[in-house]
mmCIF file of C-alpha atoms in Angstrom:
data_model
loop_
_atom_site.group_PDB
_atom_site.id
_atom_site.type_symbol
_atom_site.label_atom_id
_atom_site.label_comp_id
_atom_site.label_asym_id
_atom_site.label_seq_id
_atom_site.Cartn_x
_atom_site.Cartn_y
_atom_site.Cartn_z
ATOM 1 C CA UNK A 1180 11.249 7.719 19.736
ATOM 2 C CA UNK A 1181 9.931 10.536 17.842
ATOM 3 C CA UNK A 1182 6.515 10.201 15.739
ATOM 4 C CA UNK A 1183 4.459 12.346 13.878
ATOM 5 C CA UNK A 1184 0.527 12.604 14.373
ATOM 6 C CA UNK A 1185 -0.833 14.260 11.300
ATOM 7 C CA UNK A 1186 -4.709 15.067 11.079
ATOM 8 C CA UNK A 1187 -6.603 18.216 9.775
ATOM 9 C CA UNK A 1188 -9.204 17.632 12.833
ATOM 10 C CA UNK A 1189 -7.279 19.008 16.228
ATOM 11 C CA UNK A 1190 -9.500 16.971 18.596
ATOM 12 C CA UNK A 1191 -8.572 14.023 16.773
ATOM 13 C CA UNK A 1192 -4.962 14.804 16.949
ATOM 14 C CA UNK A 1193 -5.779 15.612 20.484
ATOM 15 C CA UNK A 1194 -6.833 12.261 21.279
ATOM 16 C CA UNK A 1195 -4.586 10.062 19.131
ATOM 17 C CA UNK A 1196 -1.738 12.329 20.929
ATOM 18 C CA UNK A 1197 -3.295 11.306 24.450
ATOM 19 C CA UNK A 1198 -3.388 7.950 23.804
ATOM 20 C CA UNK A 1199 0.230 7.838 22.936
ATOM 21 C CA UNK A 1200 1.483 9.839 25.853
ATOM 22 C CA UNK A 1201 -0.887 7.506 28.058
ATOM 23 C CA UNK A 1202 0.946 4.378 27.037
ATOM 24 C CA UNK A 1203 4.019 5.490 25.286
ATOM 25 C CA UNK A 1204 4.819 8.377 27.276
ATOM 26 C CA UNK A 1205 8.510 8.336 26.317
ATOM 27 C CA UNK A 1206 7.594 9.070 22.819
ATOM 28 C CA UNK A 1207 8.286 12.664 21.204
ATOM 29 C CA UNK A 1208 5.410 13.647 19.453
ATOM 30 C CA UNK A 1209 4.981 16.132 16.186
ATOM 31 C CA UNK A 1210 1.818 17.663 14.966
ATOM 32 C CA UNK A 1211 0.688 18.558 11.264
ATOM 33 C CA UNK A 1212 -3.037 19.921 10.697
ATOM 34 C CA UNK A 1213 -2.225 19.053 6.870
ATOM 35 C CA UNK A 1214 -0.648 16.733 4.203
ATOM 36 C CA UNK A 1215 1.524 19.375 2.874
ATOM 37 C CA UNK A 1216 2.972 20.133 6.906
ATOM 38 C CA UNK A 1217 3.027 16.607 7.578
ATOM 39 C CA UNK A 1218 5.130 15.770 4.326
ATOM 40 C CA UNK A 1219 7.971 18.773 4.991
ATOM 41 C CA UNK A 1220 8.229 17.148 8.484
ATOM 42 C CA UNK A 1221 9.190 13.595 7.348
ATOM 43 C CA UNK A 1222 11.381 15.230 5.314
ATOM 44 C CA UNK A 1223 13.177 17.300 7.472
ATOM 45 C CA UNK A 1224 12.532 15.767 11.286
ATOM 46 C CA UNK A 1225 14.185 12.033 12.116
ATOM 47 C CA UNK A 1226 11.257 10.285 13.087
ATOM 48 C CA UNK A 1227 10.945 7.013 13.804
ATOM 49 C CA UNK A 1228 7.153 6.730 12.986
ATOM 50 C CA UNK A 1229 4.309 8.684 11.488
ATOM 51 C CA UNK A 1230 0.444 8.427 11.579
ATOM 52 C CA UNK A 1231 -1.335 10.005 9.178
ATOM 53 C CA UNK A 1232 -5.175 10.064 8.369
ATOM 54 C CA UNK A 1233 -6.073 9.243 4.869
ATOM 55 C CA UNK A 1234 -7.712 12.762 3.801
ATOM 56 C CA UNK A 1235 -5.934 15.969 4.927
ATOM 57 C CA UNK A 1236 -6.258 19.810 2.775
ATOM 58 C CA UNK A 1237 -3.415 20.975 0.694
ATOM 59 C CA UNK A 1238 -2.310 16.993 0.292
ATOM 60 C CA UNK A 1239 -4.111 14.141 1.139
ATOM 61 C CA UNK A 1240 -2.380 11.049 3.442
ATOM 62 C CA UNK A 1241 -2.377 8.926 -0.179
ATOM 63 C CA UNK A 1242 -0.517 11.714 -1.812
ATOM 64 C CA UNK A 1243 2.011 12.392 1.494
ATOM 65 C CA UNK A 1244 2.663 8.426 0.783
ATOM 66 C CA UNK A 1245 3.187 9.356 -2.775
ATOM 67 C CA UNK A 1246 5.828 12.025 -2.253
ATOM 68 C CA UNK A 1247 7.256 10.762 0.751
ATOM 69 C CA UNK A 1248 11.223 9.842 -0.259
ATOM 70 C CA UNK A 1249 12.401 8.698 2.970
ATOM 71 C CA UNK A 1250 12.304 5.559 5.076
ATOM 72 C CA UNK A 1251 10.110 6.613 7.830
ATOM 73 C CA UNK A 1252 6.786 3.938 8.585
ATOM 74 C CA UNK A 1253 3.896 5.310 8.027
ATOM 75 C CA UNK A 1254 0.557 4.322 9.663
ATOM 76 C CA UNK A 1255 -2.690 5.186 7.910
ATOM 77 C CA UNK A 1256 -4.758 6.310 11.146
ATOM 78 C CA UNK A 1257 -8.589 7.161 9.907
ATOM 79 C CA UNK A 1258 -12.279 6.737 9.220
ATOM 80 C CA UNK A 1259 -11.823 6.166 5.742
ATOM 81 C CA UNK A 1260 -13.346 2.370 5.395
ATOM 82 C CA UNK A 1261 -13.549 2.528 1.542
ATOM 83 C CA UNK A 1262 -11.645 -0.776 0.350
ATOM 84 C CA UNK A 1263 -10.305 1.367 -2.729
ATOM 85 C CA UNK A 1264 -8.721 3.877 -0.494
ATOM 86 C CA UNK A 1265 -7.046 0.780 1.568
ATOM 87 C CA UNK A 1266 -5.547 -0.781 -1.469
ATOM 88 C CA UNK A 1267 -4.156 2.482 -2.614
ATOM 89 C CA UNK A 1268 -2.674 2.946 1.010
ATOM 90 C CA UNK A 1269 -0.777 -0.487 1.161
ATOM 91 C CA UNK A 1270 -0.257 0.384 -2.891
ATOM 92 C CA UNK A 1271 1.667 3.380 -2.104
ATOM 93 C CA UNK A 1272 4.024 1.828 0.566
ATOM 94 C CA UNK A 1273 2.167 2.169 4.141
ATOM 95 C CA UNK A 1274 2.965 0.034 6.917
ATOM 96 C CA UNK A 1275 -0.355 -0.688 8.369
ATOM 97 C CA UNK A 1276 -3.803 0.896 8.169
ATOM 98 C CA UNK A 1277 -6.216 1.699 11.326
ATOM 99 C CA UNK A 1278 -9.959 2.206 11.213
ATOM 100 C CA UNK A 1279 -10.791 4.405 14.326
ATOM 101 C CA UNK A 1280 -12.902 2.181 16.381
ATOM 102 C CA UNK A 1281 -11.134 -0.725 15.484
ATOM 103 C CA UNK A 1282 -9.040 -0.455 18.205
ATOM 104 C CA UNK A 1283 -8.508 0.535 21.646
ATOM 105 C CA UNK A 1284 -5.947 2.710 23.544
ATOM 106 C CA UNK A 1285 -4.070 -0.253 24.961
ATOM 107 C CA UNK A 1286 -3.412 -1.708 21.629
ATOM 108 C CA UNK A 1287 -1.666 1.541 20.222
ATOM 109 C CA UNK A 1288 1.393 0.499 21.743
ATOM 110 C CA UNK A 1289 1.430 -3.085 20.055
ATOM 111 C CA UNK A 1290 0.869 -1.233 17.007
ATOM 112 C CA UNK A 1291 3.770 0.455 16.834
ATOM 113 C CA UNK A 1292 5.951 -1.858 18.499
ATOM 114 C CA UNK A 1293 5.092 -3.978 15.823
ATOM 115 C CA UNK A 1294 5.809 -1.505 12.859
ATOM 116 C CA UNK A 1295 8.856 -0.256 14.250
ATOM 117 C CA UNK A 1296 9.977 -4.011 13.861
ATOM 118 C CA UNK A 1297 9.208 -4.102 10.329
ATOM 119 C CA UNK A 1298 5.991 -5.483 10.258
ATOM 120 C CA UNK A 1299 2.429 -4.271 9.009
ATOM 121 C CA UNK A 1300 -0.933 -4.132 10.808
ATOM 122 C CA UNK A 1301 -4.450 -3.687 9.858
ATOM 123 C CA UNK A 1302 -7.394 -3.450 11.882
ATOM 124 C CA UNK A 1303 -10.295 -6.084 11.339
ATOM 125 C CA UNK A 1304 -12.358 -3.347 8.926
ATOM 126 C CA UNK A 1305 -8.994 -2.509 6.876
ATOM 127 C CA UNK A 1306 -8.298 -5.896 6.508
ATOM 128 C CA UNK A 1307 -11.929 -6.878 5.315
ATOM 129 C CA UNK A 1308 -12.004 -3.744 3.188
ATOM 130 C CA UNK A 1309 -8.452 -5.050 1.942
ATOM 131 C CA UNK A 1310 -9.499 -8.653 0.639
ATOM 132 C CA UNK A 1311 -12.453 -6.801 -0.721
ATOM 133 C CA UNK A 1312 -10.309 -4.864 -2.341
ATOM 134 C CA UNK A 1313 -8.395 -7.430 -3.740
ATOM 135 C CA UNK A 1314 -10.632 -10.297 -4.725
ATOM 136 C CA UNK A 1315 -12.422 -7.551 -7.762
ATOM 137 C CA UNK A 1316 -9.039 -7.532 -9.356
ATOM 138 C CA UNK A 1317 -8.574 -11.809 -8.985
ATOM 139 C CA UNK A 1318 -10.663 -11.684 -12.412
ATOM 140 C CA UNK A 1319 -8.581 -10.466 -14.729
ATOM 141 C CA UNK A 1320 -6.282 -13.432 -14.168
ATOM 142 C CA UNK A 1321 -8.928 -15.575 -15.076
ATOM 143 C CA UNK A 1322 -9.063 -14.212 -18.547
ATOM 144 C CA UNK A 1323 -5.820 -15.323 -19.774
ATOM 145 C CA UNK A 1324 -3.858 -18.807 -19.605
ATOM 146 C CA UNK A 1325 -1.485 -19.325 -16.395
ATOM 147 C CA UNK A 1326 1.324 -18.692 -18.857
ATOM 148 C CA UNK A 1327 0.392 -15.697 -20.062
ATOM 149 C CA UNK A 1328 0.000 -14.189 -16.101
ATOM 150 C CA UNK A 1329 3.345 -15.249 -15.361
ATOM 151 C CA UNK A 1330 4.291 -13.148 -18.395
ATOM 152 C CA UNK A 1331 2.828 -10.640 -17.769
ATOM 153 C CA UNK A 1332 3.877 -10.535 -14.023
ATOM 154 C CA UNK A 1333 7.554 -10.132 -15.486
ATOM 155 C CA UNK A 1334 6.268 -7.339 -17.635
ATOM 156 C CA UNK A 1335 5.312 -5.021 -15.307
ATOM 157 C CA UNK A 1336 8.760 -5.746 -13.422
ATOM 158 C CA UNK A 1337 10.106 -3.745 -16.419
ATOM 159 C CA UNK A 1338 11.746 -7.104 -18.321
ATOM 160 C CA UNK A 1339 12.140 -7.778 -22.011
ATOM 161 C CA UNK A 1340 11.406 -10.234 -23.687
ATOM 162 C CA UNK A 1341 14.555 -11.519 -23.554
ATOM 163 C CA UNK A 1342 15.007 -11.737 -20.357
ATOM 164 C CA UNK A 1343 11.378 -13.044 -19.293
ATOM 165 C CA UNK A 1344 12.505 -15.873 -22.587
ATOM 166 C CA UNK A 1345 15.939 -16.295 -20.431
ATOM 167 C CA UNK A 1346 13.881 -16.687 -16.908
ATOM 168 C CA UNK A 1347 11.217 -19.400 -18.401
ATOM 169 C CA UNK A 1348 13.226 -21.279 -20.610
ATOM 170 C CA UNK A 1349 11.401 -19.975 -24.023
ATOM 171 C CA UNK A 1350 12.610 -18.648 -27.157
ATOM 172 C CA UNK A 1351 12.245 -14.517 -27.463
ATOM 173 C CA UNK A 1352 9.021 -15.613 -30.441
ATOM 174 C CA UNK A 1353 7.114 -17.658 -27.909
ATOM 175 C CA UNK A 1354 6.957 -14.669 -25.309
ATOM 176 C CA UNK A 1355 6.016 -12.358 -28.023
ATOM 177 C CA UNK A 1356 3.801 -14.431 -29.236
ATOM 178 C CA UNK A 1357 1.904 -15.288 -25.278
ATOM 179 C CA UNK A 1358 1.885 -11.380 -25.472
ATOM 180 C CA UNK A 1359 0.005 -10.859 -28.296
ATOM 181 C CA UNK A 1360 -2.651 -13.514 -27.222
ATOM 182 C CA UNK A 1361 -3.330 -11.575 -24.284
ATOM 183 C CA UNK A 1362 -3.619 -8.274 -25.118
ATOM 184 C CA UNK A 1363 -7.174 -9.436 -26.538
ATOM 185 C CA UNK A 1364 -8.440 -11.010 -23.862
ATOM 186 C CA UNK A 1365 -7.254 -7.997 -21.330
ATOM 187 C CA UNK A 1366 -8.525 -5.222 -23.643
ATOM 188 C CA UNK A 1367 -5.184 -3.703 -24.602
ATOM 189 C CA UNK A 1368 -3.217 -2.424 -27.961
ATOM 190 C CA UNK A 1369 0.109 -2.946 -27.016
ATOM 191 C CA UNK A 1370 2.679 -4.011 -24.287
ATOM 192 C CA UNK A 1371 2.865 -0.399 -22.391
ATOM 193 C CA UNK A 1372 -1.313 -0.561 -22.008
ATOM 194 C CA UNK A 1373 -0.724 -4.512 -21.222
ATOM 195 C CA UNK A 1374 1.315 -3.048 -18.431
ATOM 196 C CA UNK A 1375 -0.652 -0.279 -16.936
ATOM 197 C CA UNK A 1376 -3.908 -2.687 -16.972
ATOM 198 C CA UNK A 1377 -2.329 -5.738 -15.239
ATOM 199 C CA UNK A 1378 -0.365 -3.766 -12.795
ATOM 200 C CA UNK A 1379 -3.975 -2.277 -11.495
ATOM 201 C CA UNK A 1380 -6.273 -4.922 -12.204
ATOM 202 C CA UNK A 1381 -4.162 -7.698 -10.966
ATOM 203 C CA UNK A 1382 -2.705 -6.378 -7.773
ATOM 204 C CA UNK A 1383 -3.392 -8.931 -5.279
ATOM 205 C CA UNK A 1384 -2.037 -8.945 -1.393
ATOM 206 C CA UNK A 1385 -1.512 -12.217 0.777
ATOM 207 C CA UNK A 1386 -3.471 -10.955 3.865
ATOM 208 C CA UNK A 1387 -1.422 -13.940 5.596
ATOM 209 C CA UNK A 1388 1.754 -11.775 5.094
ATOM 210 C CA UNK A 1389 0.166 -9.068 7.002
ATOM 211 C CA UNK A 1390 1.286 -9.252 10.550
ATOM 212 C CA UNK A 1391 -1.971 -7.862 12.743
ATOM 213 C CA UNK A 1392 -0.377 -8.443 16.576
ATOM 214 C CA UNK A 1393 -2.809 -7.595 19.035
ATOM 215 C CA UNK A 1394 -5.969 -6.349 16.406
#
């Protein structure tokens, strides 16, 4: 296997690196002191994994997630405990997210045997900071009628009218007019703002889906 350990702190790297040769030792391991290094390696190196912390000079882990264009995990490895910056992390496509001192050495191995089978894993903190995260944008939901959520859930999927009428069973007039009843009661003008406000304030994640293995 071949993973990438990105952090702008080299004794962290150091020690994330000595953990993995510890208990992975037949793992190939890259470095990257910043976001910008650590992004031209995904691109260019085969890797199987990467860890990355969360804020790195030149580009930030969020913003490596942001660019990144390939299929390579990504583990958000860092002290970041903000719940904002976990949502954003699991937003922008990472596999799992760490809090250091969460975990110990001998579970870094179940961490990425777990992720390199396709599943996700969060450390206790991440995973509180996560439902945190979550539950401020359940209220949103609560100011429009079950029908009108389901609406807009197709909205922001990028289908029209007719189709969302063609999925539910309603004429093309009774979706436009569900639409126009909630863009009061969610603060927007039109269907674009409808779009951008649900698709941030509604975001919700199933922590149950979220497969923690040894954490």
């Amino acid at each position: 296997m071949k993973v990438l350990v990105a952090d702008d702190a080299p004794i962290m790297r150091f020690g994330i690196i000595s953990i993995l040769r510890q208990y992975c030792p037949q793992i190939e391991i890259l470095e990257a002191g910043d976001g910008a290094q650590a992004l031209e390696i995904l691109r260019g190196e085969d890797l199987d994994l990467a860890l990355l912390d969360v804020r790195m000079p030149k580009l930030s882990g969020l913003g490596v997630l942001e660019h990144n264009d390939t299929e390579v995990p990504i583990i958000m490895v860092t002290h970041s405990e903000e719940p904002a910056i976990i949502q954003a992390a699991m937003r922008g496509g990472a596999s799992g997210y760490l809090v250091l001192g969460d975990i110990t050495p001998e579970e870094i191995g179940g961490v990425i045997k777990t992720c390199l089978n396709g599943g996700m894993v969060m450390s206790k903190t991440a995973g509180r900071g996560l439902k945190a995260a979550a539950s401020e944008h359940f209220d949103i939901r609560d100011e429009v009628s079950q029908r009108e959520a389901e609406i807009l859930d197709f909205v922001i999927q990028g289908m029209s009218n007719k189709e969302i009428a063609k999925e539910l069973f309603l004429s093309e007039r009774t979706v436009k007019n569900y639409l126009n009843a909630s863009y009061k009661k969610i603060g927007v003008n039109n269907r674009n703002q409808a779009a951008i406000v649900w698709r941030d304030r509604a975001f919700s994640v199933d922590l149950a889906c979220l497969e923690v293995g040894a954490l």
